[in-house]
């Protein structure tokens, strides 16, 4: 294993460790809503991104076309505000484990999206083992949610179903984010990937105010009377560590690792979020949660093997 792969993997692990906090945060700030948490998190991300980008703003802004701006808004919704709001609802309804495992399938869904393209690295047939393992993992966590989850989290089957749908919505949103963001990064000529990420952060900050602030803060039913200091501390901390710093680690990792490994690094986020969740709930994983995790890991490893076998075949010929 080369030095760049070791360092890149370490960056991926650090990004996953910070991102894992986001799965626990909705539990930590309850009874504040996921929308309130998302508002302050991405407002913090937007302010920090703007401060970092400010010295280069005059150089960057002339290269932002209307299409690029529209893409930034879409990316801010899919990868930030909308994604985390849905995930927060899923966590508050179903606990940490289920959304963590669902999000762990991102490497497979992103790869499946890539298969639909003319320059796909692997074929659908090569990914059948990965798809079957991932599907089995989803079935395990779904069974856990509907038949065990209500006992653990005091919510009925209907709310468990809503939580599962929110988690799947987060998965689809983050998948689309990766596909669209990858396309735009290839188009950029005068803007670096770091600057593009900071621009996304600024737009996410503005969007959090426009869309979420009225709904989250101006409804009296959603305003707890205590716990505001804790809420602000956790929300701003998540914005700083899980958005600004974690994204910086992730971007650095992408420069060091081959593309076939980058998507698989999301496993670190799943692993850390599960560890944090089980520590918070002071319990061991259930049989179904353990099975879902093992199946999801196996599905991702099968996905990696399909890529490696394909690369070996091409290099041989």
PDB file of C-alpha atoms in Angstrom:
ATOM      1  CA  UNK A   1       0.000   0.000   0.000  1.00  0.00           C
ATOM      2  CA  UNK A   2       1.508   3.342  -1.065  1.00  0.00           C
ATOM      3  CA  UNK A   3       2.030   6.306   1.258  1.00  0.00           C
ATOM      4  CA  UNK A   4      -0.585   8.387  -0.594  1.00  0.00           C
ATOM      5  CA  UNK A   5      -3.224   5.675  -0.076  1.00  0.00           C
ATOM      6  CA  UNK A   6      -2.392   5.456   3.635  1.00  0.00           C
ATOM      7  CA  UNK A   7      -2.593   9.236   4.092  1.00  0.00           C
ATOM      8  CA  UNK A   8      -5.722   9.458   1.937  1.00  0.00           C
ATOM      9  CA  UNK A   9      -7.414   6.729   3.953  1.00  0.00           C
ATOM     10  CA  UNK A  10      -6.503   8.591   7.150  1.00  0.00           C
ATOM     11  CA  UNK A  11      -8.103  11.764   5.753  1.00  0.00           C
ATOM     12  CA  UNK A  12     -11.185   9.732   4.848  1.00  0.00           C
ATOM     13  CA  UNK A  13     -11.345   8.339   8.384  1.00  0.00           C
ATOM     14  CA  UNK A  14     -11.103  11.822   9.905  1.00  0.00           C
ATOM     15  CA  UNK A  15     -13.840  13.106   7.615  1.00  0.00           C
ATOM     16  CA  UNK A  16     -16.010  10.127   8.593  1.00  0.00           C
ATOM     17  CA  UNK A  17     -15.352  10.734  12.302  1.00  0.00           C
ATOM     18  CA  UNK A  18     -16.591  14.329  12.008  1.00  0.00           C
ATOM     19  CA  UNK A  19     -19.501  13.432   9.723  1.00  0.00           C
ATOM     20  CA  UNK A  20     -20.577  10.711  12.132  1.00  0.00           C
ATOM     21  CA  UNK A  21     -21.378  13.431  14.686  1.00  0.00           C
ATOM     22  CA  UNK A  22     -24.195  14.685  12.439  1.00  0.00           C
ATOM     23  CA  UNK A  23     -26.183  11.500  13.035  1.00  0.00           C
ATOM     24  CA  UNK A  24     -26.084  11.963  16.807  1.00  0.00           C
ATOM     25  CA  UNK A  25     -26.704  15.729  16.841  1.00  0.00           C
ATOM     26  CA  UNK A  26     -30.529  15.541  16.340  1.00  0.00           C
ATOM     27  CA  UNK A  27     -30.732  13.355  19.445  1.00  0.00           C
ATOM     28  CA  UNK A  28     -28.495  15.739  21.413  1.00  0.00           C
ATOM     29  CA  UNK A  29     -30.556  18.873  20.647  1.00  0.00           C
ATOM     30  CA  UNK A  30     -34.037  17.386  21.174  1.00  0.00           C
ATOM     31  CA  UNK A  31     -36.707  18.796  21.636  1.00  0.00           C
ATOM     32  CA  UNK A  32     -35.389  21.274  19.033  1.00  0.00           C
ATOM     33  CA  UNK A  33     -36.445  20.157  15.571  1.00  0.00           C
ATOM     34  CA  UNK A  34     -34.131  18.873  12.806  1.00  0.00           C
ATOM     35  CA  UNK A  35     -35.081  21.956  10.773  1.00  0.00           C
ATOM     36  CA  UNK A  36     -33.826  24.265  13.526  1.00  0.00           C
ATOM     37  CA  UNK A  37     -30.602  22.279  13.773  1.00  0.00           C
ATOM     38  CA  UNK A  38     -30.107  22.324   9.995  1.00  0.00           C
ATOM     39  CA  UNK A  39     -30.726  26.085   9.896  1.00  0.00           C
ATOM     40  CA  UNK A  40     -28.004  26.933  12.384  1.00  0.00           C
ATOM     41  CA  UNK A  41     -25.607  24.266  11.132  1.00  0.00           C
ATOM     42  CA  UNK A  42     -25.642  25.517   7.550  1.00  0.00           C
ATOM     43  CA  UNK A  43     -25.743  29.155   8.592  1.00  0.00           C
ATOM     44  CA  UNK A  44     -22.471  28.478  10.430  1.00  0.00           C
ATOM     45  CA  UNK A  45     -21.114  26.650   7.364  1.00  0.00           C
ATOM     46  CA  UNK A  46     -22.121  29.603   5.167  1.00  0.00           C
ATOM     47  CA  UNK A  47     -20.494  32.240   7.397  1.00  0.00           C
ATOM     48  CA  UNK A  48     -17.227  30.297   7.752  1.00  0.00           C
ATOM     49  CA  UNK A  49     -17.149  29.576   3.981  1.00  0.00           C
ATOM     50  CA  UNK A  50     -17.735  33.255   3.180  1.00  0.00           C
ATOM     51  CA  UNK A  51     -14.933  34.374   5.509  1.00  0.00           C
ATOM     52  CA  UNK A  52     -12.495  31.925   3.905  1.00  0.00           C
ATOM     53  CA  UNK A  53     -13.621  32.807   0.381  1.00  0.00           C
ATOM     54  CA  UNK A  54     -13.710  36.587   0.911  1.00  0.00           C
ATOM     55  CA  UNK A  55     -10.103  37.338  -0.213  1.00  0.00           C
ATOM     56  CA  UNK A  56     -10.748  35.430  -3.492  1.00  0.00           C
ATOM     57  CA  UNK A  57     -14.342  36.497  -4.046  1.00  0.00           C
ATOM     58  CA  UNK A  58     -13.570  39.153  -6.689  1.00  0.00           C
ATOM     59  CA  UNK A  59     -11.636  36.565  -8.709  1.00  0.00           C
ATOM     60  CA  UNK A  60     -14.228  33.804  -8.378  1.00  0.00           C
ATOM     61  CA  UNK A  61     -17.550  35.615  -8.872  1.00  0.00           C
ATOM     62  CA  UNK A  62     -17.011  36.618 -12.547  1.00  0.00           C
ATOM     63  CA  UNK A  63     -16.852  32.910 -13.451  1.00  0.00           C
ATOM     64  CA  UNK A  64     -20.204  32.053 -11.825  1.00  0.00           C
ATOM     65  CA  UNK A  65     -22.734  31.861 -14.660  1.00  0.00           C
ATOM     66  CA  UNK A  66     -26.483  31.574 -14.157  1.00  0.00           C
ATOM     67  CA  UNK A  67     -26.271  27.823 -14.815  1.00  0.00           C
ATOM     68  CA  UNK A  68     -23.491  27.495 -12.250  1.00  0.00           C
ATOM     69  CA  UNK A  69     -25.495  29.464  -9.692  1.00  0.00           C
ATOM     70  CA  UNK A  70     -28.546  27.289 -10.333  1.00  0.00           C
ATOM     71  CA  UNK A  71     -26.367  24.208  -9.831  1.00  0.00           C
ATOM     72  CA  UNK A  72     -25.020  25.595  -6.541  1.00  0.00           C
ATOM     73  CA  UNK A  73     -28.576  26.104  -5.259  1.00  0.00           C
ATOM     74  CA  UNK A  74     -29.530  22.552  -6.267  1.00  0.00           C
ATOM     75  CA  UNK A  75     -26.385  21.138  -4.652  1.00  0.00           C
ATOM     76  CA  UNK A  76     -27.038  23.088  -1.452  1.00  0.00           C
ATOM     77  CA  UNK A  77     -30.522  21.549  -1.268  1.00  0.00           C
ATOM     78  CA  UNK A  78     -29.534  17.987  -2.190  1.00  0.00           C
ATOM     79  CA  UNK A  79     -26.290  17.779  -0.234  1.00  0.00           C
ATOM     80  CA  UNK A  80     -26.882  20.122   2.679  1.00  0.00           C
ATOM     81  CA  UNK A  81     -30.173  21.665   3.782  1.00  0.00           C
ATOM     82  CA  UNK A  82     -32.687  19.173   2.367  1.00  0.00           C
ATOM     83  CA  UNK A  83     -30.467  16.146   2.978  1.00  0.00           C
ATOM     84  CA  UNK A  84     -29.762  16.899   6.622  1.00  0.00           C
ATOM     85  CA  UNK A  85     -33.327  17.973   7.412  1.00  0.00           C
ATOM     86  CA  UNK A  86     -34.695  14.640   6.160  1.00  0.00           C
ATOM     87  CA  UNK A  87     -31.966  12.726   7.948  1.00  0.00           C
ATOM     88  CA  UNK A  88     -32.678  14.609  11.181  1.00  0.00           C
ATOM     89  CA  UNK A  89     -36.351  13.642  11.017  1.00  0.00           C
ATOM     90  CA  UNK A  90     -35.369  10.010  10.413  1.00  0.00           C
ATOM     91  CA  UNK A  91     -33.030  10.036  13.426  1.00  0.00           C
ATOM     92  CA  UNK A  92     -35.566  11.578  15.793  1.00  0.00           C
ATOM     93  CA  UNK A  93     -38.232   9.071  14.704  1.00  0.00           C
ATOM     94  CA  UNK A  94     -36.081   5.935  14.439  1.00  0.00           C
ATOM     95  CA  UNK A  95     -32.827   6.482  16.319  1.00  0.00           C
ATOM     96  CA  UNK A  96     -29.289   6.675  14.941  1.00  0.00           C
ATOM     97  CA  UNK A  97     -28.661   3.158  13.636  1.00  0.00           C
ATOM     98  CA  UNK A  98     -31.181   2.933  10.791  1.00  0.00           C
ATOM     99  CA  UNK A  99     -30.324   6.246   9.028  1.00  0.00           C
ATOM    100  CA  UNK A 100     -26.595   5.518   9.487  1.00  0.00           C
ATOM    101  CA  UNK A 101     -26.898   2.155   7.734  1.00  0.00           C
ATOM    102  CA  UNK A 102     -29.118   3.505   4.949  1.00  0.00           C
ATOM    103  CA  UNK A 103     -26.601   6.287   4.205  1.00  0.00           C
ATOM    104  CA  UNK A 104     -23.892   3.617   4.183  1.00  0.00           C
ATOM    105  CA  UNK A 105     -25.231   2.418   0.822  1.00  0.00           C
ATOM    106  CA  UNK A 106     -24.157   5.662  -0.900  1.00  0.00           C
ATOM    107  CA  UNK A 107     -21.086   4.079  -2.594  1.00  0.00           C
ATOM    108  CA  UNK A 108     -23.340   1.505  -4.272  1.00  0.00           C
ATOM    109  CA  UNK A 109     -26.037   3.991  -5.339  1.00  0.00           C
ATOM    110  CA  UNK A 110     -23.451   6.408  -6.746  1.00  0.00           C
ATOM    111  CA  UNK A 111     -21.846   3.543  -8.675  1.00  0.00           C
ATOM    112  CA  UNK A 112     -25.244   2.454 -10.010  1.00  0.00           C
ATOM    113  CA  UNK A 113     -25.829   6.005 -11.207  1.00  0.00           C
ATOM    114  CA  UNK A 114     -22.460   5.873 -12.936  1.00  0.00           C
ATOM    115  CA  UNK A 115     -23.401   2.667 -14.772  1.00  0.00           C
ATOM    116  CA  UNK A 116     -26.098   4.586 -16.644  1.00  0.00           C
ATOM    117  CA  UNK A 117     -23.408   6.673 -18.320  1.00  0.00           C
ATOM    118  CA  UNK A 118     -21.639   5.901 -21.557  1.00  0.00           C
ATOM    119  CA  UNK A 119     -18.183   5.908 -19.894  1.00  0.00           C
ATOM    120  CA  UNK A 120     -19.126   3.598 -17.018  1.00  0.00           C
ATOM    121  CA  UNK A 121     -16.178   1.723 -15.476  1.00  0.00           C
ATOM    122  CA  UNK A 122     -18.186  -1.397 -14.573  1.00  0.00           C
ATOM    123  CA  UNK A 123     -21.284  -3.111 -15.929  1.00  0.00           C
ATOM    124  CA  UNK A 124     -24.542  -3.844 -14.133  1.00  0.00           C
ATOM    125  CA  UNK A 125     -23.821  -7.579 -14.246  1.00  0.00           C
ATOM    126  CA  UNK A 126     -20.545  -7.088 -12.391  1.00  0.00           C
ATOM    127  CA  UNK A 127     -22.406  -5.277  -9.595  1.00  0.00           C
ATOM    128  CA  UNK A 128     -25.146  -7.895  -9.046  1.00  0.00           C
ATOM    129  CA  UNK A 129     -23.432  -9.367  -5.926  1.00  0.00           C
ATOM    130  CA  UNK A 130     -23.014  -5.886  -4.452  1.00  0.00           C
ATOM    131  CA  UNK A 131     -26.638  -4.965  -5.170  1.00  0.00           C
ATOM    132  CA  UNK A 132     -27.976  -8.197  -3.645  1.00  0.00           C
ATOM    133  CA  UNK A 133     -25.905  -7.772  -0.465  1.00  0.00           C
ATOM    134  CA  UNK A 134     -26.957  -4.142  -0.086  1.00  0.00           C
ATOM    135  CA  UNK A 135     -30.620  -5.026  -0.640  1.00  0.00           C
ATOM    136  CA  UNK A 136     -30.379  -7.720   2.033  1.00  0.00           C
ATOM    137  CA  UNK A 137     -28.908  -5.135   4.395  1.00  0.00           C
ATOM    138  CA  UNK A 138     -31.785  -2.742   3.763  1.00  0.00           C
ATOM    139  CA  UNK A 139     -34.289  -5.559   4.391  1.00  0.00           C
ATOM    140  CA  UNK A 140     -32.580  -6.355   7.713  1.00  0.00           C
ATOM    141  CA  UNK A 141     -32.653  -2.759   8.948  1.00  0.00           C
ATOM    142  CA  UNK A 142     -36.252  -2.388   7.744  1.00  0.00           C
ATOM    143  CA  UNK A 143     -37.274  -5.456   9.779  1.00  0.00           C
ATOM    144  CA  UNK A 144     -35.409  -4.020  12.769  1.00  0.00           C
ATOM    145  CA  UNK A 145     -37.211  -0.708  12.340  1.00  0.00           C
ATOM    146  CA  UNK A 146     -40.760  -1.987  12.010  1.00  0.00           C
ATOM    147  CA  UNK A 147     -40.708  -4.814  14.571  1.00  0.00           C
ATOM    148  CA  UNK A 148     -38.046  -3.767  17.093  1.00  0.00           C
ATOM    149  CA  UNK A 149     -37.570  -0.038  16.550  1.00  0.00           C
ATOM    150  CA  UNK A 150     -40.900   1.022  18.072  1.00  0.00           C
ATOM    151  CA  UNK A 151     -39.946  -0.675  21.339  1.00  0.00           C
ATOM    152  CA  UNK A 152     -36.559   1.060  21.403  1.00  0.00           C
ATOM    153  CA  UNK A 153     -37.707   4.530  20.356  1.00  0.00           C
ATOM    154  CA  UNK A 154     -41.337   4.646  21.535  1.00  0.00           C
ATOM    155  CA  UNK A 155     -42.785   5.344  18.101  1.00  0.00           C
ATOM    156  CA  UNK A 156     -45.369   3.318  16.222  1.00  0.00           C
ATOM    157  CA  UNK A 157     -45.037   1.537  12.878  1.00  0.00           C
ATOM    158  CA  UNK A 158     -46.408   4.532  10.935  1.00  0.00           C
ATOM    159  CA  UNK A 159     -43.774   6.914  12.316  1.00  0.00           C
ATOM    160  CA  UNK A 160     -41.117   4.233  11.795  1.00  0.00           C
ATOM    161  CA  UNK A 161     -42.197   4.071   8.146  1.00  0.00           C
ATOM    162  CA  UNK A 162     -41.915   7.865   7.865  1.00  0.00           C
ATOM    163  CA  UNK A 163     -38.427   7.679   9.388  1.00  0.00           C
ATOM    164  CA  UNK A 164     -37.395   5.004   6.897  1.00  0.00           C
ATOM    165  CA  UNK A 165     -38.732   7.053   3.959  1.00  0.00           C
ATOM    166  CA  UNK A 166     -36.861  10.151   5.212  1.00  0.00           C
ATOM    167  CA  UNK A 167     -33.632   8.141   5.426  1.00  0.00           C
ATOM    168  CA  UNK A 168     -34.123   6.799   1.887  1.00  0.00           C
ATOM    169  CA  UNK A 169     -34.845  10.365   0.726  1.00  0.00           C
ATOM    170  CA  UNK A 170     -31.540  11.463   2.259  1.00  0.00           C
ATOM    171  CA  UNK A 171     -29.770   8.615   0.470  1.00  0.00           C
ATOM    172  CA  UNK A 172     -31.264   9.573  -2.910  1.00  0.00           C
ATOM    173  CA  UNK A 173     -30.525  13.277  -2.335  1.00  0.00           C
ATOM    174  CA  UNK A 174     -26.887  12.654  -1.433  1.00  0.00           C
ATOM    175  CA  UNK A 175     -26.517  10.311  -4.413  1.00  0.00           C
ATOM    176  CA  UNK A 176     -27.804  12.978  -6.786  1.00  0.00           C
ATOM    177  CA  UNK A 177     -25.531  15.501  -5.102  1.00  0.00           C
ATOM    178  CA  UNK A 178     -22.459  13.356  -5.799  1.00  0.00           C
ATOM    179  CA  UNK A 179     -23.405  12.795  -9.437  1.00  0.00           C
ATOM    180  CA  UNK A 180     -24.226  16.455 -10.183  1.00  0.00           C
ATOM    181  CA  UNK A 181     -21.276  17.779  -8.203  1.00  0.00           C
ATOM    182  CA  UNK A 182     -18.890  15.428 -10.015  1.00  0.00           C
ATOM    183  CA  UNK A 183     -20.171  16.636 -13.375  1.00  0.00           C
ATOM    184  CA  UNK A 184     -19.683  20.283 -12.448  1.00  0.00           C
ATOM    185  CA  UNK A 185     -16.205  19.767 -11.028  1.00  0.00           C
ATOM    186  CA  UNK A 186     -15.178  18.397 -14.427  1.00  0.00           C
ATOM    187  CA  UNK A 187     -16.604  21.483 -16.159  1.00  0.00           C
ATOM    188  CA  UNK A 188     -14.877  24.075 -13.965  1.00  0.00           C
ATOM    189  CA  UNK A 189     -11.869  25.791 -15.512  1.00  0.00           C
ATOM    190  CA  UNK A 190     -11.182  28.905 -13.457  1.00  0.00           C
ATOM    191  CA  UNK A 191     -12.561  27.745 -10.102  1.00  0.00           C
ATOM    192  CA  UNK A 192     -10.871  25.153  -7.900  1.00  0.00           C
ATOM    193  CA  UNK A 193     -12.734  22.300  -6.205  1.00  0.00           C
ATOM    194  CA  UNK A 194     -12.085  24.000  -2.848  1.00  0.00           C
ATOM    195  CA  UNK A 195     -13.603  27.268  -4.037  1.00  0.00           C
ATOM    196  CA  UNK A 196     -16.589  25.391  -5.459  1.00  0.00           C
ATOM    197  CA  UNK A 197     -17.129  23.720  -2.075  1.00  0.00           C
ATOM    198  CA  UNK A 198     -16.956  27.093  -0.288  1.00  0.00           C
ATOM    199  CA  UNK A 199     -19.454  28.579  -2.761  1.00  0.00           C
ATOM    200  CA  UNK A 200     -21.786  25.669  -2.041  1.00  0.00           C
ATOM    201  CA  UNK A 201     -21.402  26.436   1.656  1.00  0.00           C
ATOM    202  CA  UNK A 202     -22.270  30.108   1.177  1.00  0.00           C
ATOM    203  CA  UNK A 203     -25.381  29.221  -0.833  1.00  0.00           C
ATOM    204  CA  UNK A 204     -26.368  26.616   1.776  1.00  0.00           C
ATOM    205  CA  UNK A 205     -26.091  29.281   4.486  1.00  0.00           C
ATOM    206  CA  UNK A 206     -28.305  31.712   2.599  1.00  0.00           C
ATOM    207  CA  UNK A 207     -30.748  28.956   1.681  1.00  0.00           C
ATOM    208  CA  UNK A 208     -31.047  27.824   5.299  1.00  0.00           C
ATOM    209  CA  UNK A 209     -32.283  31.288   6.239  1.00  0.00           C
ATOM    210  CA  UNK A 210     -34.634  31.713   3.287  1.00  0.00           C
ATOM    211  CA  UNK A 211     -36.303  28.302   3.525  1.00  0.00           C
ATOM    212  CA  UNK A 212     -35.895  27.068   7.080  1.00  0.00           C
ATOM    213  CA  UNK A 213     -35.744  30.083   9.386  1.00  0.00           C
ATOM    214  CA  UNK A 214     -39.412  31.115   9.124  1.00  0.00           C
ATOM    215  CA  UNK A 215     -40.656  27.528   9.480  1.00  0.00           C
ATOM    216  CA  UNK A 216     -38.238  26.579  12.239  1.00  0.00           C
ATOM    217  CA  UNK A 217     -38.153  29.634  14.482  1.00  0.00           C
ATOM    218  CA  UNK A 218     -41.353  31.606  14.022  1.00  0.00           C
ATOM    219  CA  UNK A 219     -43.761  28.836  14.991  1.00  0.00           C
ATOM    220  CA  UNK A 220     -44.406  29.065  18.737  1.00  0.00           C
ATOM    221  CA  UNK A 221     -44.979  25.294  18.977  1.00  0.00           C
ATOM    222  CA  UNK A 222     -41.396  24.735  17.845  1.00  0.00           C
ATOM    223  CA  UNK A 223     -39.739  27.022  20.393  1.00  0.00           C
ATOM    224  CA  UNK A 224     -38.579  25.253  23.563  1.00  0.00           C
ATOM    225  CA  UNK A 225     -38.158  27.517  26.577  1.00  0.00           C
ATOM    226  CA  UNK A 226     -34.893  25.972  27.796  1.00  0.00           C
ATOM    227  CA  UNK A 227     -31.726  24.461  26.350  1.00  0.00           C
ATOM    228  CA  UNK A 228     -30.899  27.293  23.940  1.00  0.00           C
ATOM    229  CA  UNK A 229     -27.203  27.511  24.921  1.00  0.00           C
ATOM    230  CA  UNK A 230     -26.771  23.762  24.377  1.00  0.00           C
ATOM    231  CA  UNK A 231     -28.626  23.970  21.055  1.00  0.00           C
ATOM    232  CA  UNK A 232     -26.468  26.832  19.752  1.00  0.00           C
ATOM    233  CA  UNK A 233     -23.234  25.193  20.902  1.00  0.00           C
ATOM    234  CA  UNK A 234     -24.024  21.824  19.296  1.00  0.00           C
ATOM    235  CA  UNK A 235     -25.462  23.305  16.080  1.00  0.00           C
ATOM    236  CA  UNK A 236     -22.536  25.679  15.519  1.00  0.00           C
ATOM    237  CA  UNK A 237     -20.068  22.923  16.426  1.00  0.00           C
ATOM    238  CA  UNK A 238     -21.640  20.595  13.852  1.00  0.00           C
ATOM    239  CA  UNK A 239     -21.507  23.400  11.259  1.00  0.00           C
ATOM    240  CA  UNK A 240     -17.804  23.997  11.920  1.00  0.00           C
ATOM    241  CA  UNK A 241     -16.545  20.435  12.370  1.00  0.00           C
ATOM    242  CA  UNK A 242     -18.970  18.343  10.292  1.00  0.00           C
ATOM    243  CA  UNK A 243     -19.329  20.751   7.359  1.00  0.00           C
ATOM    244  CA  UNK A 244     -16.274  23.013   7.050  1.00  0.00           C
ATOM    245  CA  UNK A 245     -13.499  20.798   8.480  1.00  0.00           C
ATOM    246  CA  UNK A 246     -14.902  17.404   7.413  1.00  0.00           C
ATOM    247  CA  UNK A 247     -15.420  18.647   3.843  1.00  0.00           C
ATOM    248  CA  UNK A 248     -11.816  19.913   3.783  1.00  0.00           C
ATOM    249  CA  UNK A 249     -10.566  16.451   4.833  1.00  0.00           C
ATOM    250  CA  UNK A 250     -12.798  14.846   2.181  1.00  0.00           C
ATOM    251  CA  UNK A 251     -11.541  17.134  -0.589  1.00  0.00           C
ATOM    252  CA  UNK A 252      -7.928  16.451   0.394  1.00  0.00           C
ATOM    253  CA  UNK A 253      -8.641  12.725   0.326  1.00  0.00           C
ATOM    254  CA  UNK A 254     -10.034  12.908  -3.211  1.00  0.00           C
ATOM    255  CA  UNK A 255      -6.698  14.265  -4.439  1.00  0.00           C
ATOM    256  CA  UNK A 256      -4.781  11.329  -2.946  1.00  0.00           C
ATOM    257  CA  UNK A 257      -6.979   8.281  -3.614  1.00  0.00           C
ATOM    258  CA  UNK A 258      -8.039   6.707  -6.907  1.00  0.00           C
ATOM    259  CA  UNK A 259     -11.652   7.366  -7.850  1.00  0.00           C
ATOM    260  CA  UNK A 260     -12.643   3.733  -7.256  1.00  0.00           C
ATOM    261  CA  UNK A 261     -11.727   4.143  -3.577  1.00  0.00           C
ATOM    262  CA  UNK A 262     -13.196   7.570  -2.889  1.00  0.00           C
ATOM    263  CA  UNK A 263     -16.840   6.539  -2.649  1.00  0.00           C
ATOM    264  CA  UNK A 264     -16.011   3.610  -0.397  1.00  0.00           C
ATOM    265  CA  UNK A 265     -14.607   5.952   2.266  1.00  0.00           C
ATOM    266  CA  UNK A 266     -18.191   6.800   3.271  1.00  0.00           C
ATOM    267  CA  UNK A 267     -18.017   3.574   5.289  1.00  0.00           C
ATOM    268  CA  UNK A 268     -16.066   5.518   7.927  1.00  0.00           C
ATOM    269  CA  UNK A 269     -19.043   7.840   8.391  1.00  0.00           C
ATOM    270  CA  UNK A 270     -21.353   4.851   8.855  1.00  0.00           C
ATOM    271  CA  UNK A 271     -18.960   3.173  11.302  1.00  0.00           C
ATOM    272  CA  UNK A 272     -18.432   6.254  13.469  1.00  0.00           C
ATOM    273  CA  UNK A 273     -22.105   7.226  13.470  1.00  0.00           C
ATOM    274  CA  UNK A 274     -23.057   3.738  14.643  1.00  0.00           C
ATOM    275  CA  UNK A 275     -20.419   3.820  17.389  1.00  0.00           C
ATOM    276  CA  UNK A 276     -21.602   7.245  18.579  1.00  0.00           C
ATOM    277  CA  UNK A 277     -25.231   6.112  18.441  1.00  0.00           C
ATOM    278  CA  UNK A 278     -24.709   2.930  20.434  1.00  0.00           C
ATOM    279  CA  UNK A 279     -22.653   4.829  23.037  1.00  0.00           C
ATOM    280  CA  UNK A 280     -25.407   7.455  23.329  1.00  0.00           C
ATOM    281  CA  UNK A 281     -28.130   4.824  23.657  1.00  0.00           C
ATOM    282  CA  UNK A 282     -25.866   2.748  25.958  1.00  0.00           C
ATOM    283  CA  UNK A 283     -26.549  -0.522  24.188  1.00  0.00           C
ATOM    284  CA  UNK A 284     -25.015  -3.086  21.870  1.00  0.00           C
ATOM    285  CA  UNK A 285     -26.308  -3.491  18.301  1.00  0.00           C
ATOM    286  CA  UNK A 286     -29.222  -5.851  17.799  1.00  0.00           C
ATOM    287  CA  UNK A 287     -28.817  -8.960  15.656  1.00  0.00           C
ATOM    288  CA  UNK A 288     -30.609  -7.219  12.763  1.00  0.00           C
ATOM    289  CA  UNK A 289     -28.441  -4.086  13.041  1.00  0.00           C
ATOM    290  CA  UNK A 290     -25.257  -6.158  13.140  1.00  0.00           C
ATOM    291  CA  UNK A 291     -26.423  -8.208  10.146  1.00  0.00           C
ATOM    292  CA  UNK A 292     -27.340  -5.046   8.211  1.00  0.00           C
ATOM    293  CA  UNK A 293     -23.923  -3.530   8.914  1.00  0.00           C
ATOM    294  CA  UNK A 294     -22.044  -6.683   7.859  1.00  0.00           C
ATOM    295  CA  UNK A 295     -24.144  -6.974   4.698  1.00  0.00           C
ATOM    296  CA  UNK A 296     -23.642  -3.301   3.810  1.00  0.00           C
ATOM    297  CA  UNK A 297     -19.872  -3.599   4.307  1.00  0.00           C
ATOM    298  CA  UNK A 298     -19.864  -6.766   2.191  1.00  0.00           C
ATOM    299  CA  UNK A 299     -21.878  -4.980  -0.498  1.00  0.00           C
ATOM    300  CA  UNK A 300     -19.385  -2.116  -0.656  1.00  0.00           C
ATOM    301  CA  UNK A 301     -16.403  -4.504  -0.687  1.00  0.00           C
ATOM    302  CA  UNK A 302     -18.052  -6.423  -3.536  1.00  0.00           C
ATOM    303  CA  UNK A 303     -18.419  -3.101  -5.340  1.00  0.00           C
ATOM    304  CA  UNK A 304     -14.698  -2.375  -4.838  1.00  0.00           C
ATOM    305  CA  UNK A 305     -13.762  -5.858  -6.083  1.00  0.00           C
ATOM    306  CA  UNK A 306     -15.842  -5.354  -9.234  1.00  0.00           C
ATOM    307  CA  UNK A 307     -13.917  -2.156  -9.934  1.00  0.00           C
ATOM    308  CA  UNK A 308     -10.534  -3.736  -9.217  1.00  0.00           C
ATOM    309  CA  UNK A 309     -11.246  -6.786 -11.408  1.00  0.00           C
ATOM    310  CA  UNK A 310     -12.368  -4.531 -14.236  1.00  0.00           C
ATOM    311  CA  UNK A 311      -9.269  -2.341 -13.926  1.00  0.00           C
ATOM    312  CA  UNK A 312      -7.019  -5.427 -13.886  1.00  0.00           C
ATOM    313  CA  UNK A 313      -8.743  -6.747 -16.992  1.00  0.00           C
ATOM    314  CA  UNK A 314      -8.265  -3.468 -18.843  1.00  0.00           C
ATOM    315  CA  UNK A 315      -4.634  -3.127 -17.791  1.00  0.00           C
ATOM    316  CA  UNK A 316      -3.924  -6.699 -18.879  1.00  0.00           C
ATOM    317  CA  UNK A 317      -5.298  -6.151 -22.319  1.00  0.00           C
TER     318      UNK A 317
END
